[in-house]
Amino acid sequence: MKFLSRKLFVTLLGAFFLSASHLALAKDSKEPIVIPTHNWSSQIVMAYVIGGIFESMGNRVDYKSADSQAVYESVRTGDITLSHEVWQSAFGKSFYNAMEKGGLIDVGNHEALTLEDLGVPKHVIDANLCPGLPDWEALKQQKCVDAFKTADSGNKGRILEGPQTWHGDLIPNRIKALGLADKYVVKFAGSADALWAELASAKKDGRGILMFNWTPNFTDADGFSFIKFPPYYDGCRIADGGDEACGSPDGWLKKAAYYKMPRKWPAAYTTFSKLSFNTTQIGQMAALVDIDKMSHKDAAKKWLADNKKVWQPWTKK
Amino acid sequence: MQIKTITENTKLVQVIGLFIVFFALYVLIEPSADNILWRIPEISFGEGSFSFWAVPAIINDSIDYMMFEWMPVQIYDSEIEDYDTSTLLKEVTRGFSGFIEFLINLIRELILGGVKTIVAFTSWDFISDNEWANWPALPWTVVLAGAFIIGYALGGKGLAFFAGISTAYTAIFGQWEPAMETLSFVLIAAPLSFIFGLVLGILAYKNRTIEILLNPLLNVAQTMPHFSYLVPIVVLFGIGDQAGAIATIIFATPPMVRLTLLGLKKISPEIVEAGMMSGCTNRQLLFKVLIPSARRDILIGVNQVIMQCLAMAVIASFIGAKGLGFNLLVALNQLRIGQALELGISIVLIAVVLDKLSLAWANKQVDYFADLTFWQKHRYGLMFLVSLVVGSFFAYIGTLIFNDINYLYLIPHSKGITTAPVWQAGIDWVVENWYHSLQTFNHFMIKDILIPMKEAYLGMPVVATFTLMMGIGYIIGGIRSALVVGGFLLFISLTEWWDRALITAYMTTFGVIISTIIGATVGILCAQNAKASRFILIVCDTFQTFPSFIYLIPVIMLFGVTDTSVLLAVIVYATIPATRYTVEGLRNVPVALQEAGSMSGVNRWQRLTKIEIPLAFPHIMLGVNQTVMFSLVMVIFGAFIGTDDLGQLILKALSDEKGIGNGLILGFCVAFIGLAVDHLISKWSHDRKQALGIN
């Protein structure tokens, strides 16, 4: 009897240590973590930066190019492990749709706050094409309407909005609520590329352009003024029962992951959840490519080498 | 003769009558939301239990059900030591995509090196534990030598130099990795499309029912905008090169099927009978008689498959295909047009080299009786082995000379030489100097042509549209055609997107008219001369594979986010098939017939209008048909510039909650516009052919 219980005790003890050692050894899977790359600089550099951090921890990483809207469906089904730049107003809808269907988890926000609103490039302010900007009241003047006219806008000024995917009829509704609808029409561009092409063309030509943009973005470097609309308050949006007569709030920049990531790559997941970039850092990453003309991979290497103090603490317990 | 005049007159009377009725309806019907003759409202049955507008949501739910709930299976995930619920359908589709991914990785890693192929036979843990298990890349010099040798073996010196120089271009201009990634993707997608296309084409030739069933499917596959099925593909096949390859195959197979069928149908019965009399078995008849006889059209099919595959390089990168397409999108987002242009040239070069090589291969005659020595039999293989050794040796030397980047092994992206600044300066110059003079044109186009045309289309009462289209159907093909066209329109009109479809129709019509005029004119002019014909066909190949995204940006810079920009892009793209098919049709008119004409004393003009154009007519009409399809594709692409038609909603569906359903139904709306036009043109051209006695 005594012998039996002793044996049992040893077995239990052994089992305990075994499982304990097993826990301590719960290592990340050797399978690659799949990081998506979209088509704008800061996102790609950040993908390589995060990939570099994971690699420094001994993980394998794979990059896959993906459409920035369709990517959430892939994160949800596990084909892509994470998404590190979820912009509130452009991708919020896709993000929450995928979350509702199940499989995608919210891994918290970056420190950076974003602003996504209408604005004008620096040369519009410098040339005083519309005196009184960035205050929105200035837009009521006929001079401003004329400054923003285009071939297909009739006699109204044109507001160049991003694709309708991004935030539906938010800007048209706001224009209506602010009483600008008889002076301005909203034209939806089809892609970010279309916005930049028009912006570059307007800058070369020195003509006026009133367009949707966001910060942090590469346009920050050349100077871009956002219009000061009446400040946002809770309940201003039509969906919340308001009339939409307000500007955009500061937006979040989120991180998302596949629901199995915490179990499959616990250490990488812990790092990913701690990881948080601020506006300056995102700006640095984009500038290495857009201004210093480095390749995205080189930019990521340089950023990682220069900012060890920023990212190394995230990899430690 | 008498009877013919009367029937022709009746047709004329019918057309005039139809237009009178159409305009009467147009003017008389009151545009108001309640008027069912103006727009078909939402129709629901029962107490709101079913409505046509709810169809997208229903489709969406069924696809979700099929993918995520139907026939669940438990899959053990060893990584997290737990069971995971999957569905049978998903496992089957994932199995298929896994196979394609394996093939692509195999070719890719033969050239660029890597571990995924080894992982396929072992595991990620094995790779991590064994550092040596890493397949090395071929130095680019070896691949260059390989391209040169293949070119030489198949087509002699000229082809060898062309293939070699193209390969050198991609390496020296720092596009080695993306170019090889794209190549590996195309080397899988193109042969698969070719095989599917050939098999389906032969089946359709042998069995009329299959042909009838296949035709609409091909049309849908060709006209359905890629973006409407991107999300379903991502859900079914995952994201990555395999998903891109599958989307590419869907798009590249239809022309192959069509051209195979066309070629087989053209074979005269005498040839088939001769084959049968010689005692061919069915298989011999197919491989030794039918396919060789239809070679010409089948080879055009191969050309089309290769062109379409590379034309998809950019779209495929939206769902994870690596390579030139992705780099191009990134460059465009930074407005680096010069860089994008260089990437675009790489895409075109890959397309042209592959096309020329496959053509040379197909033309190569096997010499069955030659008595070859060991060296003669294996010289190309041996030459490659030598270059492998020499190339590897130089790559090793490279590790000693260069301390950072080994230029003799792999030249990394953007570390090569570049001419981008020159192109960039050129574009900047054009924008700066031409912008103002082009604005007059832009204002004129928009105010005096496009806006009135758009409003005219939007002002059409739904009854008038039906009357017009079904009337044309009736005049062309009787009651059956009227019903077919009516059916397609009915589908669109029952959705909530009729107005959007009208806008798509307006842009497509405009694009098709201008493209056909330009294409037919250029085609007829170039077909008069053998050299000019060859040249224009190369231009066609170039523009078909040259990614249209590149010229979207300069066009926006010059014309803004407007319909003018969209339509310019449409015309550039849709003129290609109109030109190509005109040239091919005219050049393929048998010389004997041309000479017979000349002997009967016709002059050049008469020969063209009385002999060549009528004989080339079926092929030219195929071209017009393709022009419609190309225009539709590009109008939908116009969504990237900024349109308010079906295309914009398809883009929007990517992020919609019920996106899959919306995307598919919108895609069908676009496809059905194409199908309605296709039906009318095919029917008309078929009847004309019979009237002309050429069939």
Coordinates of N, CA, C and O in Angstrom, one line a residue, chain A residues 202-280:
Chain A
A202 N -2.4 69.4 -59.1 CA -2.8 70.7 -58.6 C -1.6 71.5 -58.1 O -1.5 72.7 -58.3
K203 N -0.7 70.8 -57.5 CA 0.5 71.5 -56.9 C 1.4 72.1 -58.0 O 1.8 73.2 -58.0
K204 N 1.6 71.2 -59.1 CA 2.4 71.7 -60.2 C 1.8 72.9 -60.9 O 2.5 73.8 -61.3
D205 N 0.4 72.9 -60.9 CA -0.3 73.9 -61.7 C -0.6 75.1 -60.8 O -0.9 76.2 -61.3
G206 N -0.5 74.9 -59.5 CA -0.8 76.0 -58.6 C -2.3 76.3 -58.4 O -2.7 77.3 -57.9
R207 N -3.2 75.3 -58.9 CA -4.6 75.6 -58.7 C -5.1 75.0 -57.4 O -4.5 74.3 -56.7
G208 N -6.3 75.5 -57.1 CA -6.9 75.1 -55.8 C -7.4 73.6 -55.8 O -7.8 73.1 -56.9
I209 N -7.3 73.0 -54.7 CA -7.9 71.7 -54.5 C -8.4 71.5 -53.1 O -7.6 71.9 -52.2
L210 N -9.6 71.0 -52.9 CA -10.1 70.8 -51.6 C -10.4 69.3 -51.5 O -11.2 68.8 -52.3
M211 N -9.6 68.6 -50.7 CA -9.7 67.1 -50.7 C -9.6 66.4 -49.4 O -9.2 67.0 -48.4
F212 N -10.0 65.2 -49.4 CA -9.9 64.4 -48.2 C -8.4 63.9 -48.0 O -7.8 63.6 -49.0
N213 N -8.0 63.9 -46.8 CA -6.6 63.4 -46.5 C -6.5 63.0 -45.1 O -7.5 63.1 -44.3
W214 N -5.4 62.5 -44.7 CA -5.3 62.1 -43.3 C -3.9 62.3 -42.8 O -3.0 62.6 -43.6
T215 N -3.7 62.3 -41.5 CA -2.4 62.4 -40.9 C -2.3 61.4 -39.8 O -3.3 61.1 -39.1
P216 N -1.2 60.7 -39.6 CA 0.1 60.8 -40.2 C 0.1 60.3 -41.7 O -0.4 59.3 -41.9
N217 N 0.7 61.1 -42.5 CA 0.8 60.7 -43.9 C 2.0 61.4 -44.6 O 2.5 62.3 -44.0
F218 N 2.4 60.9 -45.7 CA 3.5 61.5 -46.4 C 3.3 63.0 -46.8 O 4.2 63.7 -46.9
T219 N 2.0 63.4 -46.9 CA 1.7 64.7 -47.3 C 2.1 65.7 -46.1 O 2.2 66.9 -46.4
D220 N 2.2 65.2 -44.9 CA 2.6 66.1 -43.8 C 3.9 66.8 -44.1 O 4.0 68.0 -43.7
A221 N 4.8 66.2 -44.8 CA 6.1 66.8 -45.0 C 6.0 68.0 -45.8 O 6.8 69.0 -45.6
D222 N 5.1 68.1 -46.8 CA 4.9 69.2 -47.7 C 4.0 70.3 -47.1 O 3.8 71.4 -47.7
G223 N 3.4 70.0 -46.0 CA 2.4 70.9 -45.4 C 1.0 70.7 -46.0 O 0.8 70.8 -47.2
F224 N 0.1 70.4 -45.1 CA -1.3 70.2 -45.5 C -2.2 70.7 -44.4 O -2.0 70.3 -43.2
S225 N -3.1 71.6 -44.7 CA -3.9 72.2 -43.6 C -5.3 71.5 -43.6 O -6.0 71.5 -44.7
F226 N -5.7 71.0 -42.5 CA -7.1 70.4 -42.4 C -8.0 71.6 -42.1 O -7.7 72.5 -41.3
I227 N -9.2 71.5 -42.7 CA -10.2 72.5 -42.5 C -10.7 72.4 -41.0 O -11.0 71.3 -40.6
K228 N -10.9 73.5 -40.4 CA -11.5 73.5 -39.0 C -13.0 73.6 -39.1 O -13.6 74.7 -39.2
F229 N -13.6 72.4 -39.0 CA -15.1 72.4 -39.0 C -15.5 72.5 -37.6 O -14.7 72.4 -36.6
P230 N -16.8 72.7 -37.3 CA -17.3 72.8 -35.9 C -16.8 71.5 -35.2 O -16.9 70.4 -35.9
P231 N -16.3 71.6 -34.0 CA -15.7 70.4 -33.4 C -16.7 69.2 -33.2 O -17.9 69.4 -33.1
Y232 N -16.1 68.0 -33.3 CA -16.9 66.8 -33.1 C -17.4 66.7 -31.7 O -16.7 67.0 -30.7
Y233 N -18.6 66.2 -31.5 CA -19.1 65.8 -30.2 C -19.9 64.5 -30.3 O -20.3 64.2 -31.4
D234 N -20.0 63.8 -29.2 CA -20.7 62.5 -29.2 C -22.2 62.8 -29.6 O -22.8 63.7 -29.1
G235 N -22.6 62.0 -30.6 CA -24.0 62.2 -31.0 C -24.2 63.1 -32.2 O -25.3 63.4 -32.6
C236 N -23.0 63.5 -32.8 CA -23.1 64.4 -33.9 C -23.5 63.6 -35.2 O -24.2 64.1 -36.1
R237 N -23.0 62.4 -35.3 CA -23.2 61.6 -36.4 C -24.7 61.2 -36.6 O -25.4 61.0 -35.6
I238 N -25.1 61.1 -37.9 CA -26.5 60.8 -38.2 C -26.8 59.4 -37.6 O -27.9 59.3 -37.0
A239 N -25.9 58.5 -37.6 CA -26.1 57.2 -37.0 C -26.4 57.3 -35.5 O -27.1 56.4 -34.9
D240 N -25.9 58.3 -34.9 CA -26.1 58.5 -33.4 C -27.2 59.5 -33.2 O -27.3 60.0 -32.0
G241 N -27.9 59.9 -34.2 CA -29.1 60.7 -34.0 C -28.8 62.2 -34.2 O -29.6 63.1 -33.9
G242 N -27.6 62.5 -34.7 CA -27.2 63.9 -34.9 C -27.5 64.4 -36.3 O -28.2 63.7 -37.1
D243 N -27.0 65.6 -36.6 CA -27.2 66.1 -38.0 C -26.0 66.1 -38.8 O -26.0 66.6 -40.0
E244 N -24.8 65.7 -38.2 CA -23.6 65.6 -39.0 C -22.9 66.9 -39.2 O -21.9 67.0 -40.0
A245 N -23.3 68.0 -38.5 CA -22.7 69.3 -38.8 C -21.4 69.5 -37.9 O -21.3 70.4 -37.2
C246 N -20.5 68.6 -38.1 CA -19.3 68.7 -37.3 C -18.1 68.0 -38.0 O -18.4 67.3 -39.0
G247 N -16.9 68.3 -37.6 CA -15.7 67.7 -38.2 C -15.5 66.3 -37.8 O -16.3 65.7 -37.1
S248 N -14.3 65.8 -38.1 CA -14.0 64.4 -37.7 C -13.3 64.4 -36.4 O -12.6 65.3 -36.0
P249 N -13.6 63.4 -35.6 CA -12.9 63.2 -34.3 C -11.5 62.7 -34.5 O -11.2 62.2 -35.6
D250 N -10.6 62.7 -33.5 CA -9.4 62.0 -33.6 C -9.7 60.5 -33.7 O -10.5 60.0 -33.0
G251 N -9.1 59.9 -34.7 CA -9.4 58.5 -34.9 C -8.3 57.6 -34.3 O -7.2 58.0 -34.0
W252 N -8.7 56.3 -34.1 CA -7.7 55.3 -33.6 C -7.0 54.6 -34.7 O -7.5 54.6 -35.9
L253 N -5.9 54.0 -34.4 CA -5.2 53.2 -35.3 C -5.0 51.9 -34.6 O -4.3 51.8 -33.6
K254 N -5.7 50.8 -35.0 CA -5.7 49.6 -34.3 C -4.8 48.5 -34.8 O -4.3 48.6 -35.9
K255 N -4.6 47.5 -34.0 CA -4.0 46.3 -34.5 C -5.0 45.1 -34.4 O -5.8 45.1 -33.4
A256 N -4.9 44.2 -35.3 CA -5.8 43.1 -35.3 C -5.0 41.8 -35.5 O -3.9 41.8 -36.0
A257 N -5.6 40.7 -35.0 CA -4.9 39.4 -35.2 C -5.9 38.3 -35.3 O -7.1 38.4 -35.0
Y258 N -5.4 37.2 -35.9 CA -6.1 35.9 -36.0 C -6.3 35.3 -34.6 O -5.4 35.4 -33.8
Y259 N -7.5 34.7 -34.3 CA -7.7 34.4 -32.9 C -6.8 33.3 -32.4 O -6.6 33.1 -31.2
K260 N -6.2 32.5 -33.3 CA -5.3 31.5 -32.8 C -3.8 32.0 -32.5 O -3.0 31.3 -32.0
M261 N -3.6 33.2 -32.9 CA -2.2 33.7 -32.8 C -1.7 33.7 -31.3 O -0.6 33.2 -31.1
P262 N -2.5 34.0 -30.3 CA -2.0 34.0 -28.9 C -1.6 32.5 -28.5 O -0.7 32.4 -27.7
R263 N -2.2 31.5 -29.1 CA -1.9 30.2 -28.7 C -0.7 29.6 -29.5 O 0.1 28.8 -29.1
K264 N -0.7 30.0 -30.8 CA 0.3 29.4 -31.7 C 1.7 30.1 -31.5 O 2.7 29.5 -31.6
W265 N 1.6 31.4 -31.4 CA 2.9 32.2 -31.2 C 2.7 33.1 -30.0 O 2.7 34.3 -30.1
P266 N 2.7 32.5 -28.8 CA 2.4 33.3 -27.6 C 3.4 34.5 -27.4 O 3.0 35.6 -27.0
A267 N 4.6 34.2 -27.6 CA 5.6 35.2 -27.3 C 5.5 36.4 -28.3 O 5.5 37.5 -28.0
A268 N 5.3 36.0 -29.6 CA 5.2 37.0 -30.6 C 3.9 37.8 -30.4 O 3.9 39.0 -30.6
Y269 N 2.8 37.1 -29.9 CA 1.6 37.8 -29.7 C 1.7 38.8 -28.6 O 1.2 39.9 -28.6
T270 N 2.4 38.4 -27.5 CA 2.7 39.3 -26.4 C 3.4 40.6 -26.8 O 3.0 41.7 -26.5
T271 N 4.4 40.4 -27.7 CA 5.1 41.5 -28.2 C 4.2 42.4 -29.0 O 4.2 43.6 -28.9
F272 N 3.4 41.7 -29.9 CA 2.5 42.5 -30.8 C 1.5 43.3 -30.0 O 1.2 44.4 -30.4
S273 N 1.1 42.7 -28.9 CA 0.1 43.5 -28.1 C 0.7 44.7 -27.4 O 0.1 45.7 -27.1
K274 N 2.0 44.6 -27.0 CA 2.7 45.7 -26.4 C 3.1 46.8 -27.4 O 3.2 47.9 -27.1
L275 N 3.3 46.3 -28.6 CA 3.8 47.2 -29.7 C 2.9 48.4 -29.9 O 1.6 48.2 -30.0
S276 N 3.4 49.6 -30.0 CA 2.6 50.7 -30.2 C 3.5 51.8 -30.8 O 4.5 52.2 -30.2
F277 N 3.1 52.3 -31.9 CA 3.9 53.4 -32.6 C 3.2 54.7 -32.4 O 1.9 54.8 -32.4
N278 N 3.9 55.8 -32.3 CA 3.3 57.1 -32.3 C 3.5 57.8 -33.6 O 4.1 57.3 -34.5
T279 N 2.8 59.0 -33.8 CA 2.8 59.7 -35.0 C 4.2 59.9 -35.6 O 4.5 59.7 -36.8
T280 N 5.1 60.3 -34.7 CA 6.5 60.6 -35.1 C 7.1 59.4 -35.7 O 7.8 59.5 -36.8

